[in-house]
Structure formats: C-alpha cells, structure tokens
Coordinates of C-alpha atoms in Angstrom, one line a residue:
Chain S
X1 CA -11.3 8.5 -2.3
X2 CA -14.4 9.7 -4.4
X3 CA -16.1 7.0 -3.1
X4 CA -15.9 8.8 0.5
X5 CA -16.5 12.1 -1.1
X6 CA -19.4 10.9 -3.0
X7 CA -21.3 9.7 0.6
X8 CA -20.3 12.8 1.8
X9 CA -22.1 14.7 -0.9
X10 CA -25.1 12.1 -1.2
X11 CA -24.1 10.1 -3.9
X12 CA -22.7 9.8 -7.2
X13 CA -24.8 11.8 -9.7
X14 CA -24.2 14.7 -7.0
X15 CA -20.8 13.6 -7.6
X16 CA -20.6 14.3 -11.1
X17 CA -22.5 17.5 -11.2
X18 CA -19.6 19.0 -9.3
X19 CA -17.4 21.2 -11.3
X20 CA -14.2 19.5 -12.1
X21 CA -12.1 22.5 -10.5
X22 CA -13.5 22.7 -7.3
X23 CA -13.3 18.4 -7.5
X24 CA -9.3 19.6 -8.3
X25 CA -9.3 21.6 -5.7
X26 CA -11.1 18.8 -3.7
X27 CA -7.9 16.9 -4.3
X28 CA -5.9 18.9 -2.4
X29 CA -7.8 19.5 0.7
X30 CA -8.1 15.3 0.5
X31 CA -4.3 15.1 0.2
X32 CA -3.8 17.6 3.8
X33 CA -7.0 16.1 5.1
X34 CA -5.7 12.7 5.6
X35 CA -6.2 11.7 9.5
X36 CA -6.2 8.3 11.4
X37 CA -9.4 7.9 13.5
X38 CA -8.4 8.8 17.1
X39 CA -9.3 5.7 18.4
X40 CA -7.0 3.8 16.8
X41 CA -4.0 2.4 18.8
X42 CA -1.5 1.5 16.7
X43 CA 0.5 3.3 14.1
X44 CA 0.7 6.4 12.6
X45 CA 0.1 8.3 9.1
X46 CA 4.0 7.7 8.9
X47 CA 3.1 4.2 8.6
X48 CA 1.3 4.4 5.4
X49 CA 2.6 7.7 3.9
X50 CA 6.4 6.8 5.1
X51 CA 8.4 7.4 6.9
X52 CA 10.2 10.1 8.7
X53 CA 6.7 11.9 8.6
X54 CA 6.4 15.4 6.8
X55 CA 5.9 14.3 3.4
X56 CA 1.7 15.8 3.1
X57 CA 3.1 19.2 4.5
X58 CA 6.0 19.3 2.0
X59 CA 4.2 18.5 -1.0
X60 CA 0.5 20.7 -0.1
X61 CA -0.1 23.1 -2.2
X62 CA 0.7 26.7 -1.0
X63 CA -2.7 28.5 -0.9
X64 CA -5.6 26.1 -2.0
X65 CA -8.4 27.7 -3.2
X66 CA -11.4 26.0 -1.3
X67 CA -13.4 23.9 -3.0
X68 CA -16.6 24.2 -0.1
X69 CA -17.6 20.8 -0.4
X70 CA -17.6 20.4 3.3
X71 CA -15.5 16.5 3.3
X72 CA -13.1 15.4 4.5
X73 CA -13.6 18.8 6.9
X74 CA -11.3 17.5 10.3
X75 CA -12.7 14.0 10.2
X76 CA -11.4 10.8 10.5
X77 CA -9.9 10.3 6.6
X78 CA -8.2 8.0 4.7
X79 CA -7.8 7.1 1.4
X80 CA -7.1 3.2 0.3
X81 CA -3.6 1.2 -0.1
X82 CA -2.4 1.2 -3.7
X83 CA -3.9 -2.4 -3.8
X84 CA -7.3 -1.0 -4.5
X85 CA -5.6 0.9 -7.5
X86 CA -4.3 -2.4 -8.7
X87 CA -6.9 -4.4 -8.3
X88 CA -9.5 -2.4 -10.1
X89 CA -6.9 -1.3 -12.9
X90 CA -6.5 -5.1 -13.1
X91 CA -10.1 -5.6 -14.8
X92 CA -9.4 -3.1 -17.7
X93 CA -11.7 -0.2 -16.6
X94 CA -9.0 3.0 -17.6
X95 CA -8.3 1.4 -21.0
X96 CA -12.6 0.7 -21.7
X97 CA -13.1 4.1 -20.6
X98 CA -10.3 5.8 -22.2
X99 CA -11.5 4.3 -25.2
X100 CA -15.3 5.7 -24.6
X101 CA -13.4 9.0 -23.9
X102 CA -12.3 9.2 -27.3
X103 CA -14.7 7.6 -29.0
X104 CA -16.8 10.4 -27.6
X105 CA -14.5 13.0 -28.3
X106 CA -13.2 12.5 -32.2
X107 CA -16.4 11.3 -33.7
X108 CA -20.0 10.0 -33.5
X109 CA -19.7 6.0 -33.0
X110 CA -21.2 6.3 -29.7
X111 CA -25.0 7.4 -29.0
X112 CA -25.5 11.4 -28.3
X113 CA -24.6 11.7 -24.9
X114 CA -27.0 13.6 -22.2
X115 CA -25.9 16.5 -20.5
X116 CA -24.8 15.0 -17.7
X117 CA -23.4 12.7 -19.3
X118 CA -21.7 15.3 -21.1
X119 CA -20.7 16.4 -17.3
X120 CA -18.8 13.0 -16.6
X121 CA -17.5 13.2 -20.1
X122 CA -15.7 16.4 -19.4
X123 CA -15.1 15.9 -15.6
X124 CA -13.2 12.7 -16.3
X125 CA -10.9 14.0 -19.1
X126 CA -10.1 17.3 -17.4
X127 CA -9.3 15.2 -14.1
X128 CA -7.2 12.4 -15.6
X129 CA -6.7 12.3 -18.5
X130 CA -4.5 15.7 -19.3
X131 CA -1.5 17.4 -17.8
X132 CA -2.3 17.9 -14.3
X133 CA -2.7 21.2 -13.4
X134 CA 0.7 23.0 -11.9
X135 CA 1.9 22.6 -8.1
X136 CA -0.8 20.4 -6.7
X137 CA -0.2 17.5 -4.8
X138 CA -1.6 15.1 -7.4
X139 CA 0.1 16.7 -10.1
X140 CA 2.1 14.0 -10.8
X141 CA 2.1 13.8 -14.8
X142 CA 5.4 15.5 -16.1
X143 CA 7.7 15.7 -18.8
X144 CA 9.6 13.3 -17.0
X145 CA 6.4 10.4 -16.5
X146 CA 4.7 11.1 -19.8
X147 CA 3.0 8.0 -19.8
X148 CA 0.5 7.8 -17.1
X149 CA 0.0 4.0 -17.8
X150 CA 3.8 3.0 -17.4
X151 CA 3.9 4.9 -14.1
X152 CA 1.0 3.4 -12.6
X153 CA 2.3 0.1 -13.6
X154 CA 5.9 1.3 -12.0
X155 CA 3.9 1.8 -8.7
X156 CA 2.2 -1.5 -8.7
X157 CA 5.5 -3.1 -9.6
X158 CA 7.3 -1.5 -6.9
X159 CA 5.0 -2.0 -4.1
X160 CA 3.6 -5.4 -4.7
X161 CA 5.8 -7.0 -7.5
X162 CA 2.6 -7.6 -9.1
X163 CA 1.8 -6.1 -13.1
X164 CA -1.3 -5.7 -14.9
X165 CA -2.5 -8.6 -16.3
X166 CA -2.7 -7.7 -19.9
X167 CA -0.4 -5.1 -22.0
X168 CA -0.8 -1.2 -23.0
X169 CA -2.5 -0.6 -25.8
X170 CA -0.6 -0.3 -28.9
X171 CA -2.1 3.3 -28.8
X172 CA -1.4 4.4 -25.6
X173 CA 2.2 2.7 -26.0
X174 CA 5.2 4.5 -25.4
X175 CA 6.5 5.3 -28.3
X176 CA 9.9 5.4 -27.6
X177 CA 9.4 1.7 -27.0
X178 CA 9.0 -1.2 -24.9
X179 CA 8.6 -2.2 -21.0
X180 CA 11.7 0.4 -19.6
X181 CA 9.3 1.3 -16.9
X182 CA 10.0 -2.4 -15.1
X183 CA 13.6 -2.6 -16.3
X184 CA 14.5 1.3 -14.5
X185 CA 12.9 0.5 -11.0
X186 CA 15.9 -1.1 -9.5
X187 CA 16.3 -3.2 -6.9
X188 CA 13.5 -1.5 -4.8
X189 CA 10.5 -4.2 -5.6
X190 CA 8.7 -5.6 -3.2
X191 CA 8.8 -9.3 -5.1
X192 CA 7.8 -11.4 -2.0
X193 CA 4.6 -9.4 -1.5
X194 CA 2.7 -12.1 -3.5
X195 CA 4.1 -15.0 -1.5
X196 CA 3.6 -13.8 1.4
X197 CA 0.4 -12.2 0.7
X198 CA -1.1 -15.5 -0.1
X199 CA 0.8 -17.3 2.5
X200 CA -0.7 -14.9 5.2
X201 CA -4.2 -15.6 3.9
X202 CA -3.5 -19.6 4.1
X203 CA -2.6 -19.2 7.5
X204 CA -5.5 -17.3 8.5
X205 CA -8.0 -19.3 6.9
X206 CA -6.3 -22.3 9.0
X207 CA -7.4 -20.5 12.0
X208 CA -11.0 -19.7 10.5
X209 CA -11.3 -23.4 9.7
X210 CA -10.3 -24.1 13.4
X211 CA -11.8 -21.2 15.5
X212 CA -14.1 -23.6 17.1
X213 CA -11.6 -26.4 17.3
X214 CA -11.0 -27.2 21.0
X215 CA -10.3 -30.8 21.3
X216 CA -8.4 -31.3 18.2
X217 CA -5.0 -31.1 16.2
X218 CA -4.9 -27.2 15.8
X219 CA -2.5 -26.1 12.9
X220 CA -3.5 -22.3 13.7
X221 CA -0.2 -20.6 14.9
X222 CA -1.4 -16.9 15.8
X223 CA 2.5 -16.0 16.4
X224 CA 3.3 -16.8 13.0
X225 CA 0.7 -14.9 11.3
X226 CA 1.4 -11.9 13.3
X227 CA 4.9 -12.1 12.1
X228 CA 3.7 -12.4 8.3
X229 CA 1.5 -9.5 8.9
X230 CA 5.1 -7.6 10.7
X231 CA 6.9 -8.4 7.4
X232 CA 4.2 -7.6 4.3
X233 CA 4.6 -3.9 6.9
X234 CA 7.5 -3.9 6.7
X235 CA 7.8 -4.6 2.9
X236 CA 5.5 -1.6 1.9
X237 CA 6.9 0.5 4.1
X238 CA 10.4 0.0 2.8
X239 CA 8.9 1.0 -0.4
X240 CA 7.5 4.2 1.5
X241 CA 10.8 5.4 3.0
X242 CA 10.9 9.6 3.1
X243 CA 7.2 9.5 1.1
X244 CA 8.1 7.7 -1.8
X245 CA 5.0 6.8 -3.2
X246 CA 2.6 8.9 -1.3
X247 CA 1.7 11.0 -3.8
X248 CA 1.4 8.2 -6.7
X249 CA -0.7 6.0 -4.3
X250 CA -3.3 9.1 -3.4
X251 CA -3.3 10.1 -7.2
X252 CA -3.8 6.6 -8.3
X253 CA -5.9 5.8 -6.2
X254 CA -7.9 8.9 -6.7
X255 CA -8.3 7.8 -10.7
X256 CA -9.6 4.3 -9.7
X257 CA -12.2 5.4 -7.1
X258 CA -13.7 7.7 -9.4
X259 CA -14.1 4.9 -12.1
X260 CA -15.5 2.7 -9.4
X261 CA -18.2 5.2 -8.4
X262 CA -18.6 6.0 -12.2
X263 CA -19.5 1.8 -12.1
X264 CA -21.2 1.6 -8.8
X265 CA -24.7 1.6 -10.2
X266 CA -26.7 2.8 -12.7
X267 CA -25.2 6.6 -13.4
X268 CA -25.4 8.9 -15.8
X269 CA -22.7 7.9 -18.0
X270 CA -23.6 4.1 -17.5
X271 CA -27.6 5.0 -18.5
X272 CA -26.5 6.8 -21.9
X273 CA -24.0 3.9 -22.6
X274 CA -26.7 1.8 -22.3
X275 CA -25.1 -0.2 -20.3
X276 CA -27.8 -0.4 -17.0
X277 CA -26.7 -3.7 -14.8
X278 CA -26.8 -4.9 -11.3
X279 CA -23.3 -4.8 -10.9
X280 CA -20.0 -3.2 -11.4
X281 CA -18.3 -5.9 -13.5
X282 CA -21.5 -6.4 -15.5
X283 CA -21.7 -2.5 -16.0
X284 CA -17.9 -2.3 -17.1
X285 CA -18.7 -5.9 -19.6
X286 CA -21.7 -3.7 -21.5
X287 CA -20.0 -0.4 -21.6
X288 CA -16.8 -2.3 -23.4
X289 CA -19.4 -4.0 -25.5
X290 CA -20.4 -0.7 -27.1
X291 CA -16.4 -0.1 -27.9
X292 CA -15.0 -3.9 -28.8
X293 CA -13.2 -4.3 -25.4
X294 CA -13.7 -6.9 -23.1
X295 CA -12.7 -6.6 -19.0
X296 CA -10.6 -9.2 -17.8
X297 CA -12.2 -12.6 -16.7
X298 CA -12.1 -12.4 -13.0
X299 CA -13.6 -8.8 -12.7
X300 CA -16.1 -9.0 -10.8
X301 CA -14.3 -10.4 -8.0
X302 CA -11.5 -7.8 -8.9
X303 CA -14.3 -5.1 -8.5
X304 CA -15.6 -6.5 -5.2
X305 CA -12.3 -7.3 -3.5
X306 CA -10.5 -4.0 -4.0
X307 CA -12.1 -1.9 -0.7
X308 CA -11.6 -5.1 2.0
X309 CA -8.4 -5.8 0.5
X310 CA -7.1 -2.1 1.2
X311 CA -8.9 -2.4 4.4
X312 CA -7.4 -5.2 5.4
X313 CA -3.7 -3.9 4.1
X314 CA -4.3 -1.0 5.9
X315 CA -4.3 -2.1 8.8
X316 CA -1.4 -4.6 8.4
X317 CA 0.7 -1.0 8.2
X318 CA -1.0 0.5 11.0
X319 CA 0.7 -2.7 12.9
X320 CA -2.6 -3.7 13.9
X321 CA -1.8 -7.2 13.7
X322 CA 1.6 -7.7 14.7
X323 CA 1.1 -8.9 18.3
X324 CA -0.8 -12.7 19.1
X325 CA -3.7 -10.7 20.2
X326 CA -4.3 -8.6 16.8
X327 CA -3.6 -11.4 14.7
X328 CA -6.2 -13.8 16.6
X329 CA -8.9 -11.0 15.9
X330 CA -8.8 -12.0 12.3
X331 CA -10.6 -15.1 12.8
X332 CA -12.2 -15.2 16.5
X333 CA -15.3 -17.5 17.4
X334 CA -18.2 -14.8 17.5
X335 CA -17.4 -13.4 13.7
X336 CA -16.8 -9.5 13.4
X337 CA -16.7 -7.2 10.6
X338 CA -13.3 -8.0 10.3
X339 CA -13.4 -11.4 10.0
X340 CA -16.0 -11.3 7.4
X341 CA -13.8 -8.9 5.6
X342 CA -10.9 -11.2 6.2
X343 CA -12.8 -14.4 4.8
X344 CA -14.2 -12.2 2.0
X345 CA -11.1 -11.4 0.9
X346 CA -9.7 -15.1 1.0
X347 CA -12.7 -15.7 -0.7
X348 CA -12.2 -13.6 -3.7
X349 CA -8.2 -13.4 -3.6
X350 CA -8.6 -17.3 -4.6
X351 CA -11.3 -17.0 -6.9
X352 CA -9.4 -14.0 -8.5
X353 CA -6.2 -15.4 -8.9
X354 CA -6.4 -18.9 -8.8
X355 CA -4.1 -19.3 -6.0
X356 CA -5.3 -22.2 -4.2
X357 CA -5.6 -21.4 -0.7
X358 CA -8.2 -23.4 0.8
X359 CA -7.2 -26.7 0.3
X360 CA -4.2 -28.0 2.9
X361 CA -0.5 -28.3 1.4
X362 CA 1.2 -31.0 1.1
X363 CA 4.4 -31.5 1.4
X364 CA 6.2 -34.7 -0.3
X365 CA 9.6 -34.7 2.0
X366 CA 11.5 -37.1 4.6
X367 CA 10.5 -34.7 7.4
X368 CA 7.1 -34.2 8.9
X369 CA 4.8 -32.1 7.0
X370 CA 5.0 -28.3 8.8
X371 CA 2.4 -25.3 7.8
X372 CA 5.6 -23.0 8.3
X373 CA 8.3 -22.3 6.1
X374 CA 11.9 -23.6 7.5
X375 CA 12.7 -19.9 7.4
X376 CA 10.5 -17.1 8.6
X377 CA 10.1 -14.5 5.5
X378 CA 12.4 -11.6 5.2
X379 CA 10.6 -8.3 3.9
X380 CA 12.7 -8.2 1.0
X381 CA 14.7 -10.1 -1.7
X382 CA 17.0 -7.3 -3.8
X383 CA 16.1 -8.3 -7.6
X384 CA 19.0 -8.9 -10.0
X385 CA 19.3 -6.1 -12.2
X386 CA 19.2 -7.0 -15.8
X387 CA 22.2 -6.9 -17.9
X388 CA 24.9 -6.9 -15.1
X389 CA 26.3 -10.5 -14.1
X390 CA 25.2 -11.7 -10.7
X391 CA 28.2 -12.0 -9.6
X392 CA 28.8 -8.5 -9.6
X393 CA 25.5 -8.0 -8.2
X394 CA 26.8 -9.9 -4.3
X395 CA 26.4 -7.7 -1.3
X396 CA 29.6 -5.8 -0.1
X397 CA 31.9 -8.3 2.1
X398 CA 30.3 -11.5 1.0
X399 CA 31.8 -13.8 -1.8
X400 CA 30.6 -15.7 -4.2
X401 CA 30.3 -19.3 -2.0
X402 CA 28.0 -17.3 0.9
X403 CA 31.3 -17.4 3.2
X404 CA 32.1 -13.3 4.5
X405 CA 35.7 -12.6 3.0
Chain D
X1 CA -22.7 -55.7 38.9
X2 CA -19.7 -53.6 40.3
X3 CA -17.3 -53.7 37.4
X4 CA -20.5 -51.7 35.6
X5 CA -20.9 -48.9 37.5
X6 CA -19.8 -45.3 35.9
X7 CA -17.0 -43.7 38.1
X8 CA -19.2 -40.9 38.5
X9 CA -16.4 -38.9 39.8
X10 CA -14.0 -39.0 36.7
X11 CA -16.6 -38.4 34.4
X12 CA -17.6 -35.2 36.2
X13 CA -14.2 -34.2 36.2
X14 CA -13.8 -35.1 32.6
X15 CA -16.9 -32.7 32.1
X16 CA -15.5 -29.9 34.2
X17 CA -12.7 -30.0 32.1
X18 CA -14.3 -30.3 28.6
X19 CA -16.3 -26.9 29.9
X20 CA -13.7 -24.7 31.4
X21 CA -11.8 -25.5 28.0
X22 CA -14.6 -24.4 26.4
X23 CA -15.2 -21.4 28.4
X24 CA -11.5 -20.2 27.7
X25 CA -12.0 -21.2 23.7
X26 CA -14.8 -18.5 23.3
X27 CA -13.5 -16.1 25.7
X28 CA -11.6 -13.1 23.4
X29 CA -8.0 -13.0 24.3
X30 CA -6.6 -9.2 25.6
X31 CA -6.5 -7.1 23.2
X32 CA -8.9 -9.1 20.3
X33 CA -11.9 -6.6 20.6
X34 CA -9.8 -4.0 20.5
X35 CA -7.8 -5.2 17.1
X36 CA -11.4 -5.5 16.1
X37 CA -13.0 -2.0 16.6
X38 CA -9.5 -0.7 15.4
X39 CA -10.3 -2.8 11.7
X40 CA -13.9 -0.5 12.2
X41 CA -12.6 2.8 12.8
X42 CA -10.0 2.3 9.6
X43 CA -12.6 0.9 7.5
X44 CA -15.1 3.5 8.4
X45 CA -12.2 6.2 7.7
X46 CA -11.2 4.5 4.5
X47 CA -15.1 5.2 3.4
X48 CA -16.7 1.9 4.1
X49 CA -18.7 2.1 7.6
X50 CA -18.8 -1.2 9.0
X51 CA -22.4 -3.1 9.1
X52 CA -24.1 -1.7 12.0
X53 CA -27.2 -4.7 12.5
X54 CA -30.4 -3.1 13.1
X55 CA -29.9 0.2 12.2
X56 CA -32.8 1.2 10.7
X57 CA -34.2 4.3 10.1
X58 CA -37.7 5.9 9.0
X59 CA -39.9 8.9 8.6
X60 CA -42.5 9.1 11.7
X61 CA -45.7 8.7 9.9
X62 CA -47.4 11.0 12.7
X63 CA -44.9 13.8 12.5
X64 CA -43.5 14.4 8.9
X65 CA -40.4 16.6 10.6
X66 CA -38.9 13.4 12.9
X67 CA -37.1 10.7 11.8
X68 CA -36.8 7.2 14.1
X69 CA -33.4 5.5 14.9
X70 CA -34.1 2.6 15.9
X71 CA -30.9 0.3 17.9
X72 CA -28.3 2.4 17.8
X73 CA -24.7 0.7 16.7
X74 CA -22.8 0.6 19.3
X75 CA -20.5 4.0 20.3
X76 CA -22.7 6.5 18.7
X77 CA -22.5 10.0 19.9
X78 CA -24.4 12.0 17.4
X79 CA -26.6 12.4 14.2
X80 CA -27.0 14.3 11.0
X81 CA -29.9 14.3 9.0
X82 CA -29.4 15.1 5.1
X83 CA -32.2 15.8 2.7
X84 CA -32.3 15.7 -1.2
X85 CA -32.0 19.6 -0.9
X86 CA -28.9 19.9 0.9
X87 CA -30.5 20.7 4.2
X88 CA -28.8 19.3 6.9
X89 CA -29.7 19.0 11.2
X90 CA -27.2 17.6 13.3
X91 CA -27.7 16.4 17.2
X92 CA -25.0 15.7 19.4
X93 CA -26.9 13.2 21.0
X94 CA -28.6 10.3 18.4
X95 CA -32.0 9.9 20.0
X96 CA -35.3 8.4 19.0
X97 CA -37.3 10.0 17.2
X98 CA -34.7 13.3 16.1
X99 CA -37.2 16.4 16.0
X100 CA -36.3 18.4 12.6
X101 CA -36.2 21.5 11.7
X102 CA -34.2 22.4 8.6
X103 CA -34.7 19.3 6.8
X104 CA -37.5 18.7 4.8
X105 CA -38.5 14.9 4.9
X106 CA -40.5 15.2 1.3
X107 CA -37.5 15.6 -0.2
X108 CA -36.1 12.3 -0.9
X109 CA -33.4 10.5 -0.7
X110 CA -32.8 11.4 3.0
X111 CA -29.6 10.2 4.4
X112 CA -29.1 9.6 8.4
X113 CA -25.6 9.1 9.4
X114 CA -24.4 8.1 12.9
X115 CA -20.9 9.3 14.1
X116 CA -18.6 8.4 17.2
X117 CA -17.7 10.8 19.2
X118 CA -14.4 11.9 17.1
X119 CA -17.3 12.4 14.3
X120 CA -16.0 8.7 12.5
X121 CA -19.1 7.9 10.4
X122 CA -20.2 4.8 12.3
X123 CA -23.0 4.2 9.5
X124 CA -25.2 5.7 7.0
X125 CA -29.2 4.8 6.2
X126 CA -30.7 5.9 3.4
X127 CA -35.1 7.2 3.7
X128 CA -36.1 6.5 0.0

C-alpha cells in the first residue's frame, strides 16, 4: 500500500518526509479509493472485500480531511491479500523494529539519529504503534484488541490457518496471559488453505514442467487446477462474508508495506542504523544486529515472495482462474508475466517453507499412482473447538457413525 | 531392393501430424491472453507494473526539454513526466521524443510513467 504511494510520490525518502497526518489521512482516501482496473473481466471488489458489497462505504470516515497527495486519485487501486502481511511479518521485521523504536525512544544505545531519520522515527510510532486515531477506517486498535500482535496473528490464523513462526515477545505479551487469541476464533479458520495452497502450486508446476510436452504422458490436468484455484476463493471469501476482515487486511497490510519500503533500499532510517545492504533481508539481518535480534531464516525469500504471492492470490478471488482457459494461462508455452510470477512463487514458496513441491509424489498403494486426490477439496473443514467433546461438536441431523438420523 | 524403400506416403503423413499437433500445442487456447493481461492490470493496480521489455527512456542530448520513449509496451495511451521538483507534464498520447515544458530535466531523478487508457500505470522508468 505505501509501496504504491511511495511510486506515486517518487520514492521512499519522499515517502518519509510526508507528515504522518496527512499519511493518516492518506489512509483513508486509500481505504475509499480502492478500484479494480476496468479491464479486468472477472470479479468484483466484493470478491476480495466480501461479500454482499458495501462494507468501504459503511466504514469511510465521514468527512476526510484531504491529505493532497494526489494517489490513489480515481485510478486503478488495490492494495495486497493479507498474505503479503503474513509473509513479511513472518521474517520478524515489526518485532526488530519495534525494538529500534524503543531503543530510540527510552535511551541512548543506538547512534544519534539524523533528522530524517528522526522523521521515520516519529512517522512510524505515530502510525502504528499507538492508539489509532478515532473513526478512521484503519482505526482498528481498541479497548477490545489491545494487543495489536495477537490480532494480526488472529487474522492470519483465520484466513490462512497459518501462525507466525516464532512467539510474542515476552514484552509485548499479553499480560493477561497466554495464546486466547487462537483458542476464541471459532470454527471460522481457513485450515485447508495450506494444503491446498501447496497442492495448487504442485499442480501448476506439473504443467510448467510439461508446457512443451506434446508427444508424451502429460500429468497436467488444467480442469483440476481451476477447481483448486475455485476452492482457495472460496475459502477466503468465506472468511470475508459481510467485510469481515476488510478493514484488518487494509490496516495490516498498510503496517507491513510501510516496513517493506522502510527495507527496500538504502533509506534514511537504514543509513543511520548503519545497516546499508543490497537487499531487504540483508538490511532487516544488520539493523537487528545493532538490537540483538535476528530475522527468521528464510527471509529473504519471505521478503521477495510476499508481492507475487498477493498477486497471484489476488487474482484467484477475482475468479481469474476458475475456468480451463484461466488456469492454462498460468503456465502457457511463450512465458508471460504471469507465469514468471507463478514459477517465482513456486520457487520461493518451496524454498521458504520447505514444502517439497518439485519433485513428483509417490504414492505407495494397490491402485495406480494419481496426481489427484480421491476427493476434490472442500473450501472448509470446521475445526474442533477446544474443550467441548467431539461428539457434541457433530453437525445437526447426522450421528455419530456418519449415517443421517 | 523393394522391401527397403521408405513409404514416403506414411511418413509424410506421420509429419503432417507431428506439425498440426504442434501447431495446436503453442497456439493459446480462448481466453489464455486474456487471463494473462487480467494477472497485468491486477498487478499493475496492486503497485507492481509488470515488466514492459524495451522500455527505455532518456534525456535527448540535443534538446535538454524532450525525453525519448523508445518501444512502447503494449496498450499505452499516455505519459507523465515527473521531475525531482515535483513538476509534472502529461500527454495523452506517449510519443517519441515528449516536448516538455514544465519539467525541468536537470533535476534528477526524473520519472516517466506510461498508463493505459483507464490511467493503469503500465510501467515506470527512472532518468538518473
């Protein structure tokens, strides 16, 4: 999201001169600024905002002051999935940075800042890390989600089943105690999404590693990629139903785009940290050097597959590869942007998480080897809720053999 | 000897065959280019404006107020010129070389950005 305002301004240091009200403001006119591209076929902002639509006009703010920096201004704007949130949460930038933040604030452990760096000091805390200011959009801090960490990790749990891979900071805890973040959700958690995820990028890599394969066994099966693509929509939309999570997404999101153009080369903040490098991840590795904290291991390909991943998620929402003809676009013989996005993110997804995706399956059983599941995937698999016996937990009219009463 | 000679016939039907299969493997299926430009105009709207190879972009030597696009990406419909002050000239039309008259070329960075015509930034170039 800052990343797009950011180009629209001419780049970062531009972006971190602006004062951080009129970047509040900014927020707002982001939030009822949101439009598809015209040319794009499929789908609607119901799709990724949820549905039945209204939910932007519902939340705006009443009268916006503007903030005259001329973006998104009627164009063609929208900001990432959730994923990119995730993803570059995932390498442990809030927690380095909040940890700069106060370093810089209660004492003298780090160098003496320069002013602008003073001007990113000050930006960032009055953006994110205090109570949001009242009736805006992104306001989403309360005294009912005190704990910004616990709700962003509610989001990601919701939406992709999927938590941060390390804990909250002892200081930053709640002190009330322990994970109830993950325990209140409910049922509503998209647990699948990993599965699937990975299973959709198998199958499209099958059809990468075949594109040119004419004469062959061809295990490609467009028809069953589309229909992975139909249910991951499905999934995040059921998590979207009348604009749950629109706000959350846009706020979050907002947070982690601003730390990736804080990271996306050599800024102010990054030059008086000392910290200079030729990439984010490296950037992020110095910077925690300078407060005892380390990023996680895989950040650099965290860092470089957050944008084609929400890209690529995107579009899965906007139904742009539900039918056989979308789906083949994902790996045709001539390559396209998006298939180079599409194998990027293969690329990276494995390296990332380990998740082996490359090499074929196989399948030890007394029936020939398939690259499809016996079943086709269901968008969603109601999680047990802790503490109440599962039998108690069966579906209305069903008993406890399967068999409807 | 007889038994020797190639059945000239079946192998140039074999050929036809191996060729019109080819033909229909690298021909895009309905609706494929279109998925594709979709994936361009989301991407470009989520901030990230796809590659456009051979979009280039420089200062004219010879006249300090134009700036030379060369191969335009595909679909663009118009132009704004940035400089480092904030001084900005749009065009409607993206021609070669864009005649300027706000924007002061000395003042570096200067950005070019090409747009469709629903002004979706198709891509950016930076003059250092």
């Amino acid at each position: 999201m800052f990343y797009q305002l950011a180009r629209s301004l001419g780049g970062a240091n531009q972006l971190f001169q602006t004062h951080p009200q009129l970047l509040s403001w900014w927020l707002d006119e982001a939030w009822r600024g949101i439009r598809l591209p015209s040319t794009v076929t499929t789908g609607t902002v119901a799709d990724i905002l949820g549905a039945p639509p209204g939910i932007v006009a519902a939340m705006d703010f009443a009268t916006s002051p503007p903030s005259n920096l001329g973006f998104p201004a009627g164009r063609a704007f929208v900001w990432p999935n959730l994923i990119h949130a995730y993803l570059l949460e995932s390498t442990g930038v809030v927690e380095i940075m909040a940890e700069v933040l106060r370093r810089n604030s209660i004492g003298e452990t780090l160098d003496a800042p320069t002013i602008a760096a003073q001007q990113w000091f000050r930006s960032t805390e009055e953006l994110f890390f205090r109570d949001p200011p009242p009736f805006q959009a992104f306001g989403i801090g309360s005294h009912i989600r005190r704990y910004g960490r616990e709700s962003r990790r509610g989001a990601y749990w919701r939406m992709f089943g999927l938590d941060l891979p390390y804990p909250i900071p002892t200081r930053w805890a709640d002190p009330v105690g322990g994970a109830a973040w993950k325990l209140d959700v409910g049922t509503g958690v998209n647990n699948p999404f990993r599965q699937q995820w990975t299973e959709f990028l198998r199958q499209v890599w099958l059809g990468i590693e075949n594109r040119r394969n004419i004469i062959g066994a061809n295990q490609t099966d467009v028809e069953y990629i589309a229909q992975l693509c139909k249910t991951l929509g499905d999934m995040l939309r059921m998590r979207r139903q009348g604009g749950q999570l629109a706000r959350e997404e846009a706020a979050y999101v907002a947070m982690m785009s601003w730390f990736e153009v804080t990271l996306s080369g050599n800024t102010p903040i990054v030059d008086a940290l000392n910290a200079n490098a030729s990439s984010p991840a490296e950037r992020l590795s110095r910077i925690g050097q300078r407060v005892g904290m380390a990023p996680t291991a895989r950040s650099r390909e965290l860092f470089e597959l957050a944008r084609p991943a929400s890209q690529i998620i995107r579009s899965i929402e906007l139904h742009r590869f539900d039918t056989r003809s979308g789906a083949s676009a994902l790996f045709p013989i001539a390559s396209t942007t998006l298939s180079e996005r599409m194998n990027k993110v293969i690329d990276l997804w494995q390296s990332a998480t380990g998740e082996v995706i490359k090499e074929p399956r196989v399948t030890v059983t007394q029936m020939s080897g398939t690259s499809q599941p016996t079943r086709i995937p269901a968008p969603s698999t109601p999680a047990l809720v802790p503490g109440i016996p599962q039998q108690q937990q069966q579906p209305v009219g069903t008993t406890g053999n399967g068999q409807a009463r | 000897m007889a038994g020797n000679t190639p059945d000239w016939e079946k192998l140039a039907r074999r050929a036809t065959g191996y060729l019109e299969a080819l033909a229909t493997a690298v021909t895009p299926e309905p609706g494929q280019e279109e998925a594709s430009e979709d994936f361009d105009a989301i991407a470009s709207a989520l901030g990230d404006p796809p590659d456009a190879p051979g979009f280039r972009t420089e200062v004219d030597p010879a006249n300090a107020k134009s700036v030379k696009i060369y191969k335009l990406p595909k679909g663009a419909s118009s132009s704004r010129v940035r400089d480092a002050g904030g001084n900005i000239d749009s065009f409607r039309t993206a021609r070669s070389p864009l005649g300027l008259t706000n924007v002061d070329t000395t003042k570096r960075p200067v950005v070019v950005e090409l747009y469709d015509g629903d002004m979706v930034l198709l891509a950016s170039s930076v003059i250092e």
